[in-house]
């Protein structure tokens, strides 16, 4: 059959599957924002039905045959070939698991999630230990089924970042760790900024309006998206013309809403920038979780916690909160929002110590999957390393190894992408500055378009065409490394702590 | 195969189809409330895909075989048999139409809808005439395909109200018409109330809060539903635990929001009251459009435009709008909200003249489908009868036969249910009062629960078990007739016009 006709058939099938997937996403968005409480049970089954249907349609043998037939065609465009290659790869992965295995996984995950909830109530890891152990045993099987080279954990990391390996991650983290520790040691001995003014009362409606204004200033397209309130901030997309972010507002914390807006805004700009004509196809989807995270971190930190951005925007903040911040200088503000302070909770960590939270989880996951430690060893390892890296004593499991939901969901291989995202962000931002040395002048003058334009040229258009590493090399000329983050961090925190 | 196993299979299939249908409904709700403008095109295709999937799943041969096998079982419960019977009936209807016919219908409808939009722009029926003609020819074919006795229009009315016939409707309307005309004649000669105070400026937020409070007072369950803003008010449900109403707010009209809240609230109480354990099955669905409309009209008019309700609630309105209504008496208010005034636009018509708007459309549709008039005759017939029944001169097509969207959507057989709904409402309300003569005392004391309890006992639990007529006889002991509406209207408007 003619290649173009066949490709058209593939595109039609994929886009109908996307319609179902994104419909399910709309139901999830609604569940997190507006769903009346009693509607939860029915909503759960509606989402489950759509997910099941999308999975069935994609794993259908006819789809496999179509993909294989297309993979053998040599008269497709380079882009078309890439879509087929990636879809075939997705198909082969999706069809590796028996329905029996899928069911066992979802049952076990469900058990472990509820055990995690309970363990947090009782503030005791013991309650979570056995269900987590069972889940990890299944994750090991998942790694075997998926197949891997060198290390079983690679198989799991690949689910979130294709091509990512233990070797790469170990190398990056072992470079990063000593330099970070040195930087922290240095900072510890300097006088600490007062950031109490960030914890006054900040009116909810005013915060909401500020968040909207910040999103506008970073050129989030409100005709192709919106912001709403949810318990945990997230970004979700139904196509590149409908990308939605949520935020939460803590009236006693200026930072909570502000940097979640910039963070989710960064994710959202990426989704709004993906090619719409590739809707439902791999080239219309984001590259990897690491790259997605690099986009949020770039706007949250490299831009959103830097001097140029606030040089222009602090006056805006002051007009929203004259009583709280009218007497504060931009310099005081800059120091306060960049205060480094080792802490127990990852999601509240500063830009530097954050990486240790991630490294500890990464090490634990890796060892659990390779079998060099077992579930019961988690709390001790956790607490020792929080002491060792961060110098903080973990008072209980709730503020220790029970703090994140990820493991209870079976998300193993995920955490590293948080740190790698920051490193990619620093590396991309360095490339942006090196290509255009007036960028920070522009930002200080209120114009972030040069940054957005660079991302629209070097990151957004490619979807999944490149792996994280390929995209990074293409965009920055280098492979992923910690040098740029350390340079950025050293420069920044010297400035922030310069008294 | 064992009947219960087989019935379980049927239930599972139907509920999965319902999941898809209701997911599509969530996407439509979002489209009317929160969808960013650029997301419209993708949303359109997502909804289309879900509708197509739900249709394919329901019209699948396997579903037909299953239904036929179950229809032959005699060891099912009465309820189960009814579900099977109704589903089989739905299946037989749904499978009567060739995909070719379905496509032609949707293309023709699409053309006529856009022609209608254009004809309103140009304020000229001529633009709409040919596309409407083509659509009507298809609707005649639809009637033939569906099959009918006595009159082809019966087939189309049956789509909205099973068992409804031209004979029944003609009888009811011919009874109603002379009595209504007499009542109008009588009213015309009485002094007219001043209702200018209903057209002052009423703050948007205050109106919104009032609407929410009115919904609470009629016992709309906000844990199983919500209200939002949309251009045209509507009620939509995703299950009986998630029923959503919308309203619109006109800051220069007190009535617009207020009675749309009570109207949609009445629809919503019905949906919230349907049996949840019949989710996805006929017995979990509303009886008919006529009965659905009876529920909205009952709360909007029989309760919501009557003295007892406002005896209690007018003080609430005054606390929301002290400047506008603080000096107005409940009696003045009651007169104003019940002012009868023949007008051009159906959706703005009062409770009495409304029926003539419906009758005229009904007559035209009936004659179009039976072929006794043709499309080009519509404006003349329309304008003549607005003069004859309402004594108003239609100045142009936009305020005449182009005012409603229904025909352009191919909704023929629909309009009568608006009037029948009001008649059913009056008949049900009369039954409620005759069973419990303290109901209006209770309402006047702020307690509408006796009404809701009666509906929860006599209307809500039955879903589609009975036809409108069966349900009416069961609940009121009589077949549908106009007597109760005329009695209600005479009593009410004598009071409202009593000076």
CSV table of C-alpha atoms in Angstrom, one decimal, chain B residues 237-451:
chain,number,residue,atom,x,y,z
B,237,UNK,CA,-24.8,15.4,34.4
B,238,UNK,CA,-21.9,12.9,34.5
B,239,UNK,CA,-23.7,10.7,37.0
B,240,UNK,CA,-26.2,11.4,39.8
B,241,UNK,CA,-23.4,12.5,42.1
B,242,UNK,CA,-22.0,15.1,39.7
B,243,UNK,CA,-24.8,17.3,38.2
B,244,UNK,CA,-23.7,20.8,37.1
B,245,UNK,CA,-25.8,23.8,36.3
B,246,UNK,CA,-24.7,27.0,34.7
B,247,UNK,CA,-26.3,30.5,34.7
B,248,UNK,CA,-25.7,33.8,33.0
B,249,UNK,CA,-25.9,37.2,34.7
B,250,UNK,CA,-27.4,40.3,33.2
B,251,UNK,CA,-26.5,43.2,35.5
B,252,UNK,CA,-29.5,45.2,34.2
B,253,UNK,CA,-32.1,42.5,34.7
B,254,UNK,CA,-32.9,40.9,38.1
B,255,UNK,CA,-34.9,38.1,36.5
B,256,UNK,CA,-32.5,36.6,34.0
B,257,UNK,CA,-30.2,34.9,36.6
B,258,UNK,CA,-32.8,34.4,39.3
B,259,UNK,CA,-35.3,32.2,37.3
B,260,UNK,CA,-32.6,30.5,35.3
B,261,UNK,CA,-31.2,29.3,38.6
B,262,UNK,CA,-34.6,28.0,39.7
B,263,UNK,CA,-35.2,26.5,36.3
B,264,UNK,CA,-31.9,24.7,36.0
B,265,UNK,CA,-32.0,23.8,39.6
B,266,UNK,CA,-35.2,21.9,39.0
B,267,UNK,CA,-33.6,20.0,36.2
B,268,UNK,CA,-30.6,19.3,38.4
B,269,UNK,CA,-32.7,18.0,41.4
B,270,UNK,CA,-34.2,15.5,39.0
B,271,UNK,CA,-30.7,14.3,37.8
B,272,UNK,CA,-29.4,14.2,41.4
B,273,UNK,CA,-32.4,12.1,42.3
B,274,UNK,CA,-32.1,9.5,39.6
B,275,UNK,CA,-31.0,6.0,40.9
B,276,UNK,CA,-27.2,5.9,40.9
B,277,UNK,CA,-27.1,2.1,41.0
B,278,UNK,CA,-28.6,2.2,37.6
B,279,UNK,CA,-25.7,4.2,36.2
B,280,UNK,CA,-25.4,3.8,32.5
B,281,UNK,CA,-28.7,1.9,32.2
B,282,UNK,CA,-32.1,3.2,31.0
B,283,UNK,CA,-33.6,3.1,34.5
B,284,UNK,CA,-30.8,5.5,35.6
B,285,UNK,CA,-31.8,8.0,32.9
B,286,UNK,CA,-34.5,10.7,32.8
B,287,UNK,CA,-38.0,9.7,31.6
B,288,UNK,CA,-38.4,12.2,28.7
B,289,UNK,CA,-37.8,15.8,27.8
B,290,UNK,CA,-41.4,16.6,28.7
B,291,UNK,CA,-40.9,15.3,32.2
B,292,UNK,CA,-37.5,16.9,32.5
B,293,UNK,CA,-39.0,20.2,31.6
B,294,UNK,CA,-41.9,19.6,34.0
B,295,UNK,CA,-39.2,19.5,36.8
B,296,UNK,CA,-37.6,22.8,35.8
B,297,UNK,CA,-40.9,24.6,35.3
B,298,UNK,CA,-42.3,23.3,38.6
B,299,UNK,CA,-39.4,25.0,40.5
B,300,UNK,CA,-39.2,28.0,38.2
B,301,UNK,CA,-42.9,28.9,38.0
B,302,UNK,CA,-45.3,26.9,40.2
B,303,UNK,CA,-43.0,27.4,43.1
B,304,UNK,CA,-40.6,30.1,42.0
B,305,UNK,CA,-43.1,32.7,40.7
B,306,UNK,CA,-45.7,32.0,43.4
B,307,UNK,CA,-46.6,33.9,46.6
B,308,UNK,CA,-45.6,31.4,49.2
B,309,UNK,CA,-42.0,31.1,48.0
B,310,UNK,CA,-41.4,34.8,47.9
B,311,UNK,CA,-43.3,35.4,51.1
B,312,UNK,CA,-40.3,33.7,52.7
B,313,UNK,CA,-37.5,34.5,50.3
B,314,UNK,CA,-38.1,38.1,49.3
B,315,UNK,CA,-36.4,39.4,52.4
B,316,UNK,CA,-33.3,37.4,51.3
B,317,UNK,CA,-33.4,39.2,47.9
B,318,UNK,CA,-33.8,42.5,49.8
B,319,UNK,CA,-30.7,41.9,51.9
B,320,UNK,CA,-28.7,41.3,48.7
B,321,UNK,CA,-30.2,44.4,47.0
B,322,UNK,CA,-31.3,46.8,49.7
B,323,UNK,CA,-30.9,49.9,47.4
B,324,UNK,CA,-32.8,48.4,44.5
B,325,UNK,CA,-35.5,46.5,46.4
B,326,UNK,CA,-35.5,47.7,50.0
B,327,UNK,CA,-38.5,49.9,49.4
B,328,UNK,CA,-40.4,47.4,47.3
B,329,UNK,CA,-43.1,45.3,49.0
B,330,UNK,CA,-43.4,41.5,48.5
B,331,UNK,CA,-46.8,42.2,46.8
B,332,UNK,CA,-45.3,44.7,44.3
B,333,UNK,CA,-42.5,42.2,43.6
B,334,UNK,CA,-45.0,39.4,43.1
B,335,UNK,CA,-47.1,41.5,40.6
B,336,UNK,CA,-44.0,42.6,38.7
B,337,UNK,CA,-42.5,39.1,38.3
B,338,UNK,CA,-45.8,37.8,37.0
B,339,UNK,CA,-46.6,40.6,34.5
B,340,UNK,CA,-48.1,39.2,31.3
B,341,UNK,CA,-47.0,40.9,28.1
B,342,UNK,CA,-47.2,39.4,24.7
B,343,UNK,CA,-43.7,39.6,23.1
B,344,UNK,CA,-41.6,38.5,20.1
B,345,UNK,CA,-39.0,36.3,21.8
B,346,UNK,CA,-39.9,32.9,23.2
B,347,UNK,CA,-37.1,32.8,25.8
B,348,UNK,CA,-38.2,36.1,27.2
B,349,UNK,CA,-41.9,35.3,27.2
B,350,UNK,CA,-44.1,35.2,30.4
B,351,UNK,CA,-45.6,32.1,31.7
B,352,UNK,CA,-48.9,32.4,29.7
B,353,UNK,CA,-47.9,33.8,26.3
B,354,UNK,CA,-45.0,31.4,26.2
B,355,UNK,CA,-47.4,28.6,25.1
B,356,UNK,CA,-48.3,30.5,21.9
B,357,UNK,CA,-44.7,30.7,20.9
B,358,UNK,CA,-44.5,26.9,21.3
B,359,UNK,CA,-47.8,26.2,19.5
B,360,UNK,CA,-46.8,28.2,16.5
B,361,UNK,CA,-43.5,26.3,16.2
B,362,UNK,CA,-45.3,23.0,16.7
B,363,UNK,CA,-47.9,23.7,14.0
B,364,UNK,CA,-45.2,24.7,11.6
B,365,UNK,CA,-43.0,21.7,12.2
B,366,UNK,CA,-45.9,19.3,12.0
B,367,UNK,CA,-47.0,20.8,8.6
B,368,UNK,CA,-43.4,20.8,7.3
B,369,UNK,CA,-43.0,17.2,8.1
B,370,UNK,CA,-46.4,16.1,6.7
B,371,UNK,CA,-45.6,18.3,3.7
B,372,UNK,CA,-48.7,20.5,3.9
B,373,UNK,CA,-46.5,23.7,3.8
B,374,UNK,CA,-43.0,24.1,2.5
B,375,UNK,CA,-40.0,25.9,3.9
B,376,UNK,CA,-40.5,29.1,2.0
B,377,UNK,CA,-44.0,29.5,3.7
B,378,UNK,CA,-42.5,29.7,7.2
B,379,UNK,CA,-42.1,33.5,7.6
B,380,UNK,CA,-45.6,34.3,6.5
B,381,UNK,CA,-47.2,31.6,8.6
B,382,UNK,CA,-45.0,32.7,11.6
B,383,UNK,CA,-45.8,36.4,11.3
B,384,UNK,CA,-49.5,35.8,10.7
B,385,UNK,CA,-49.9,33.7,13.8
B,386,UNK,CA,-47.8,36.0,16.0
B,387,UNK,CA,-50.3,38.7,15.0
B,388,UNK,CA,-53.3,36.4,15.5
B,389,UNK,CA,-52.4,34.7,18.9
B,390,UNK,CA,-50.2,37.4,20.5
B,391,UNK,CA,-51.2,40.5,18.7
B,392,UNK,CA,-47.6,41.4,18.0
B,393,UNK,CA,-46.2,42.5,14.7
B,394,UNK,CA,-42.9,40.7,13.8
B,395,UNK,CA,-40.6,43.4,12.5
B,396,UNK,CA,-38.0,41.1,11.0
B,397,UNK,CA,-37.0,37.5,10.6
B,398,UNK,CA,-34.3,37.7,13.3
B,399,UNK,CA,-37.0,38.5,15.9
B,400,UNK,CA,-39.3,36.1,14.1
B,401,UNK,CA,-38.7,32.7,12.6
B,402,UNK,CA,-34.9,32.9,12.9
B,403,UNK,CA,-34.8,33.3,16.7
B,404,UNK,CA,-34.4,29.7,17.8
B,405,UNK,CA,-31.3,27.5,17.1
B,406,UNK,CA,-33.3,24.2,17.2
B,407,UNK,CA,-34.3,23.8,13.6
B,408,UNK,CA,-30.8,24.5,12.4
B,409,UNK,CA,-29.6,21.7,14.6
B,410,UNK,CA,-32.3,19.4,13.1
B,411,UNK,CA,-34.2,19.3,16.4
B,412,UNK,CA,-37.7,18.7,15.1
B,413,UNK,CA,-40.3,17.3,17.5
B,414,UNK,CA,-38.7,19.1,20.4
B,415,UNK,CA,-40.7,22.3,21.0
B,416,UNK,CA,-44.0,20.8,22.2
B,417,UNK,CA,-42.2,19.3,25.2
B,418,UNK,CA,-41.6,22.9,26.5
B,419,UNK,CA,-45.4,23.5,26.8
B,420,UNK,CA,-46.2,19.9,27.8
B,421,UNK,CA,-43.6,20.3,30.5
B,422,UNK,CA,-45.5,23.3,32.0
B,423,UNK,CA,-48.7,21.4,31.8
B,424,UNK,CA,-47.2,18.3,33.5
B,425,UNK,CA,-45.7,20.7,36.1
B,426,UNK,CA,-49.1,22.2,36.9
B,427,UNK,CA,-50.6,18.8,37.1
B,428,UNK,CA,-47.9,17.4,39.4
B,429,UNK,CA,-48.1,20.4,41.6
B,430,UNK,CA,-51.8,20.1,41.9
B,431,UNK,CA,-51.3,16.5,42.9
B,432,UNK,CA,-48.7,17.5,45.5
B,433,UNK,CA,-51.2,20.1,47.0
B,434,UNK,CA,-54.1,17.7,47.0
B,435,UNK,CA,-52.0,15.1,48.9
B,436,UNK,CA,-50.7,17.6,51.4
B,437,UNK,CA,-52.6,20.8,51.9
B,438,UNK,CA,-49.9,22.3,54.2
B,439,UNK,CA,-47.3,22.3,51.4
B,440,UNK,CA,-47.7,26.0,50.6
B,441,UNK,CA,-47.7,26.9,54.3
B,442,UNK,CA,-44.4,25.0,54.5
B,443,UNK,CA,-43.0,26.8,51.5
B,444,UNK,CA,-44.1,30.1,52.9
B,445,UNK,CA,-42.2,29.1,56.1
B,446,UNK,CA,-39.1,28.5,54.0
B,447,UNK,CA,-39.4,24.7,53.7
B,448,UNK,CA,-39.6,23.2,50.2
B,449,UNK,CA,-38.7,19.7,51.3
B,450,UNK,CA,-42.3,18.4,51.1
B,451,UNK,CA,-42.2,19.2,47.4
